[in-house]
CSV table of C-alpha atoms in Angstrom, one decimal:
chain,number,residue,atom,x,y,z
A,3,MET,CA,0.2,0.7,-0.3
A,4,LYS,CA,2.4,2.4,1.1
A,5,LYS,CA,3.6,1.9,-2.7
A,6,LYS,CA,1.0,3.0,-4.2
A,7,ILE,CA,0.4,5.9,-2.3
A,8,ILE,CA,3.9,7.1,-2.9
A,9,GLN,CA,3.9,6.7,-6.9
A,10,LYS,CA,0.1,7.9,-6.7
A,11,ALA,CA,1.3,10.7,-4.4
A,12,MET,CA,4.4,12.0,-7.6
A,13,SER,CA,1.4,11.1,-10.7
A,14,LEU,CA,-0.9,14.2,-9.0
A,15,PHE,CA,2.3,16.2,-7.8
A,16,LEU,CA,3.8,15.9,-11.6
A,17,GLU,CA,0.6,16.4,-13.0
A,18,TYR,CA,-1.4,19.4,-10.9
A,19,GLY,CA,2.0,20.3,-8.1
A,20,PHE,CA,3.3,19.9,-4.9
A,21,LYS,CA,0.9,23.0,-2.5
A,22,SER,CA,-1.6,22.6,-5.1
A,23,VAL,CA,-2.1,18.2,-4.3
A,24,THR,CA,-4.5,18.5,-1.0
A,25,MET,CA,-4.0,14.2,1.3
A,26,ASP,CA,-7.4,14.4,1.0
A,27,GLU,CA,-6.9,14.9,-2.8
A,28,ILE,CA,-4.5,11.7,-2.7
A,29,SER,CA,-7.0,8.8,-0.6
A,30,GLU,CA,-9.8,10.1,-2.8
A,31,GLN,CA,-7.6,9.0,-6.2
A,32,LEU,CA,-6.3,5.7,-4.2
A,33,GLY,CA,-9.7,4.7,-2.6
A,34,ILE,CA,-9.0,4.8,0.8
A,35,SER,CA,-9.7,6.9,4.3
A,36,LYS,CA,-7.3,9.7,5.5
A,37,LYS,CA,-6.9,7.5,8.3
A,38,THR,CA,-5.3,4.7,5.8
A,39,LEU,CA,-3.7,7.8,4.4
A,40,TYR,CA,-1.4,9.2,7.0
A,41,ASP,CA,-1.1,6.0,8.7
A,42,HIS,CA,2.0,5.7,6.2
A,43,PHE,CA,2.7,9.2,6.2
A,44,ASP,CA,2.5,11.5,9.3
A,45,SER,CA,2.5,14.7,7.4
A,46,LYS,CA,2.3,15.8,3.5
A,47,THR,CA,5.8,17.2,4.3
A,48,ASN,CA,6.4,13.6,4.8
A,49,LEU,CA,4.9,12.2,2.0
A,50,VAL,CA,6.6,15.1,-0.3
A,51,LYS,CA,9.9,14.1,0.5
A,52,VAL,CA,9.5,10.3,0.1
A,53,THR,CA,7.8,11.0,-2.6
A,54,THR,CA,10.7,13.2,-4.4
A,55,THR,CA,12.9,10.5,-2.8
A,56,TYR,CA,11.3,8.0,-5.1
A,57,VAL,CA,11.4,10.1,-8.4
A,58,PHE,CA,15.2,11.0,-7.5
A,59,ASP,CA,15.7,7.6,-7.3
A,60,ASN,CA,14.4,6.1,-10.5
A,61,ILE,CA,15.5,8.5,-12.6
A,62,SER,CA,19.5,8.2,-10.9
A,63,SER,CA,18.5,4.2,-11.7
A,64,THR,CA,18.0,5.1,-15.3
A,65,ILE,CA,20.9,7.6,-15.4
A,66,ASP,CA,23.2,4.2,-14.5
A,67,LYS,CA,22.0,1.2,-16.9
A,68,LEU,CA,21.9,3.6,-19.6
A,69,ARG,CA,25.2,4.5,-18.7
A,70,ALA,CA,26.8,1.0,-18.2
A,71,GLU,CA,25.1,0.0,-21.8
A,72,LYS,CA,28.3,2.0,-23.2
A,73,TYR,CA,26.1,4.0,-25.7
A,74,ASP,CA,28.5,6.9,-28.0
A,75,PRO,CA,28.0,9.8,-25.7
A,76,ILE,CA,25.5,11.8,-27.9
A,77,GLU,CA,23.7,8.6,-28.1
A,78,GLU,CA,23.9,8.1,-24.6
A,79,THR,CA,23.3,12.2,-23.8
A,80,LEU,CA,20.1,11.6,-26.2
A,81,ALA,CA,18.6,8.7,-24.8
A,82,ILE,CA,18.7,9.8,-20.7
A,83,LYS,CA,17.1,13.0,-22.2
A,84,ASN,CA,14.3,11.1,-23.0
A,85,GLN,CA,14.0,8.4,-20.7
A,86,VAL,CA,13.9,11.1,-17.8
A,87,MET,CA,11.2,13.0,-19.6
A,88,ARG,CA,8.9,9.8,-19.0
A,89,HIS,CA,9.5,9.4,-15.8
A,90,LEU,CA,8.2,13.2,-15.7
A,91,LYS,CA,5.8,13.2,-18.2
A,92,ASN,CA,3.0,14.2,-16.1
A,93,GLU,CA,4.8,17.1,-14.7
A,94,LYS,CA,2.4,20.0,-16.4
A,95,SER,CA,1.4,22.7,-13.7
A,96,SER,CA,5.4,23.8,-12.2
A,97,PRO,CA,6.0,21.1,-9.7
A,98,GLN,CA,9.6,22.1,-8.9
A,99,TYR,CA,8.3,25.9,-9.1
A,100,GLN,CA,5.8,25.1,-6.0
A,101,LEU,CA,8.1,22.9,-4.0
A,102,GLN,CA,10.4,25.5,-3.7
A,103,LYS,CA,7.8,27.9,-2.5
A,104,TYR,CA,6.2,25.4,-0.6
A,105,TYR,CA,9.0,23.0,0.5
A,106,PRO,CA,12.3,24.6,0.4
A,107,GLN,CA,14.1,23.0,2.8
A,108,ILE,CA,13.8,19.4,0.8
A,109,PHE,CA,13.8,21.8,-2.6
A,110,LYS,CA,16.9,22.7,-1.2
A,111,THR,CA,18.3,18.5,-0.3
A,112,LEU,CA,16.5,17.5,-3.5
A,113,LYS,CA,18.3,20.5,-5.9
A,114,ASN,CA,21.4,19.0,-4.0
A,115,LYS,CA,21.8,15.6,-5.0
A,116,ILE,CA,20.4,16.7,-8.6
A,117,TRP,CA,23.7,18.4,-9.1
A,118,HIS,CA,25.8,16.0,-7.8
A,119,LYS,CA,24.1,13.7,-10.0
A,120,MET,CA,24.4,15.2,-13.6
A,121,TYR,CA,28.0,17.1,-12.2
A,122,ASP,CA,29.4,13.1,-12.1
A,123,TYR,CA,27.3,12.1,-14.9
A,124,CYS,CA,28.3,15.5,-17.5
A,125,ILE,CA,31.9,15.5,-16.4
A,126,GLU,CA,32.3,12.3,-17.5
A,127,ASN,CA,29.9,12.1,-20.6
A,128,PHE,CA,32.4,14.9,-21.8
A,129,ARG,CA,35.9,13.7,-20.8
A,130,ARG,CA,34.4,10.7,-23.0
A,131,GLY,CA,33.7,12.5,-26.1
A,132,ILE,CA,36.8,14.6,-25.6
A,133,LYS,CA,38.7,11.0,-25.7
A,134,GLU,CA,37.0,9.3,-28.6
A,135,GLY,CA,36.1,12.6,-30.6
A,136,PHE,CA,32.6,13.3,-30.3
A,137,TYR,CA,33.5,17.0,-28.8
A,138,ARG,CA,35.8,19.7,-29.8
A,139,PRO,CA,39.0,19.3,-28.0
A,140,ASN,CA,38.5,22.7,-26.1
A,141,ILE,CA,35.4,23.2,-24.8
A,142,ASP,CA,35.9,23.7,-20.7
A,143,ILE,CA,34.0,20.9,-19.1
A,144,GLU,CA,33.6,22.7,-15.6
A,145,VAL,CA,32.1,26.2,-17.7
A,146,ILE,CA,30.0,23.6,-20.4
A,147,PHE,CA,28.8,22.1,-17.7
A,148,ARG,CA,27.5,24.6,-15.4
A,149,LEU,CA,26.2,26.2,-18.1
A,150,TYR,CA,23.7,22.7,-18.9
A,151,TYR,CA,23.2,22.7,-15.8
A,152,TYR,CA,21.4,26.4,-15.2
A,153,GLY,CA,19.9,26.7,-19.0
A,154,MET,CA,17.4,22.9,-17.5
A,155,ASN,CA,16.6,25.0,-14.5
A,156,LEU,CA,15.8,27.7,-17.2
A,157,LEU,CA,12.6,25.9,-18.4
A,158,LYS,CA,11.5,25.0,-15.7
A,159,ASP,CA,10.7,29.4,-14.9
A,160,GLN,CA,7.4,30.2,-16.1
A,161,LYS,CA,7.7,33.5,-16.7
A,162,VAL,CA,10.5,32.9,-19.4
A,163,PHE,CA,9.1,29.8,-20.9
A,164,PRO,CA,4.4,30.0,-19.2
A,165,VAL,CA,3.3,26.2,-19.6
A,166,GLN,CA,0.4,28.2,-21.9
A,167,GLU,CA,3.2,28.1,-24.9
A,168,PHE,CA,5.1,26.1,-25.1
A,169,SER,CA,5.8,22.3,-24.8
A,170,ASN,CA,8.1,21.6,-22.2
A,171,GLN,CA,8.6,18.2,-25.0
A,172,ASP,CA,9.7,21.1,-28.0
A,173,ILE,CA,11.8,23.1,-25.5
A,174,GLN,CA,13.6,20.3,-23.9
A,175,ASP,CA,14.0,19.1,-27.2
A,176,HIS,CA,15.2,22.7,-28.4
A,177,PHE,CA,17.3,22.7,-25.6
A,178,LEU,CA,19.3,19.5,-25.7
A,179,GLU,CA,20.0,20.0,-30.0
A,180,TYR,CA,21.4,23.9,-29.5
A,181,HIS,CA,24.2,22.1,-27.0
A,182,LEU,CA,25.6,19.6,-28.6
A,183,ARG,CA,25.8,21.1,-31.7
A,184,GLY,CA,27.4,24.0,-29.4
A,185,ILE,CA,29.6,21.4,-28.3
A,186,VAL,CA,30.2,18.5,-31.0
A,187,SER,CA,33.5,18.7,-33.3
A,188,GLU,CA,32.7,17.4,-36.9
A,189,LYS,CA,32.5,14.1,-36.1
A,190,GLY,CA,29.6,14.4,-33.9
A,191,LEU,CA,28.2,16.4,-35.6
A,192,ASN,CA,27.4,14.0,-38.1
A,193,ARG,CA,26.7,11.8,-35.4
A,194,LEU,CA,24.1,13.8,-34.1
A,195,GLU,CA,22.0,14.3,-37.0
A,196,GLU,CA,22.4,10.5,-37.6
A,197,LEU,CA,21.0,10.3,-34.5
A,198,LEU,CA,17.7,12.6,-34.6
A,199,ALA,CA,17.4,11.8,-38.0
A,200,GLN,CA,16.6,9.1,-36.9
A,201,GLN,CA,14.0,10.8,-33.6
A,202,SER,CA,12.1,12.5,-36.6
A,203,LYS,CA,10.5,8.9,-37.6
A,204,LEU,CA,9.9,8.2,-34.4
């Protein structure tokens, strides 16, 4: 039951936001009493904390599995983006903004985890990409990582990309292509265009 609660809460939080969804709505969606819900989670704050950890752990595990597949660096980057988007497919209401505003300590802890996970993955990807000739040898990987990381966070700023005007999928696709075109070598550009052409046929 506890896992079912987490999964349902995750789906609702991603779709409607962490503040908007109430414990009453979660129990109603699950067809259980509010008392049963509180038997498993003594507060909404605790449920939010557990749910965000659950989402992070799932995405982190997916990234590790894809890295183990030994794709080339460009294919790996695209594959990870696609899988992360699947995990966050219900994200429609900028839940990150509500998490930051109403649960700042949980948000801070989560952001720290995301930073370290992305740093570990991206730096290794950049180094391998340079070594294998897919990325330009003169890129500063520390600078590129920060541009990439904070650029990704900007995509979630509704003042810049209001959900009523921009599809999350579209801006993620455009941003990743923009990022990769900025760092690839001629070999990498050929590979990137090959992979983008393949994706466009799906």
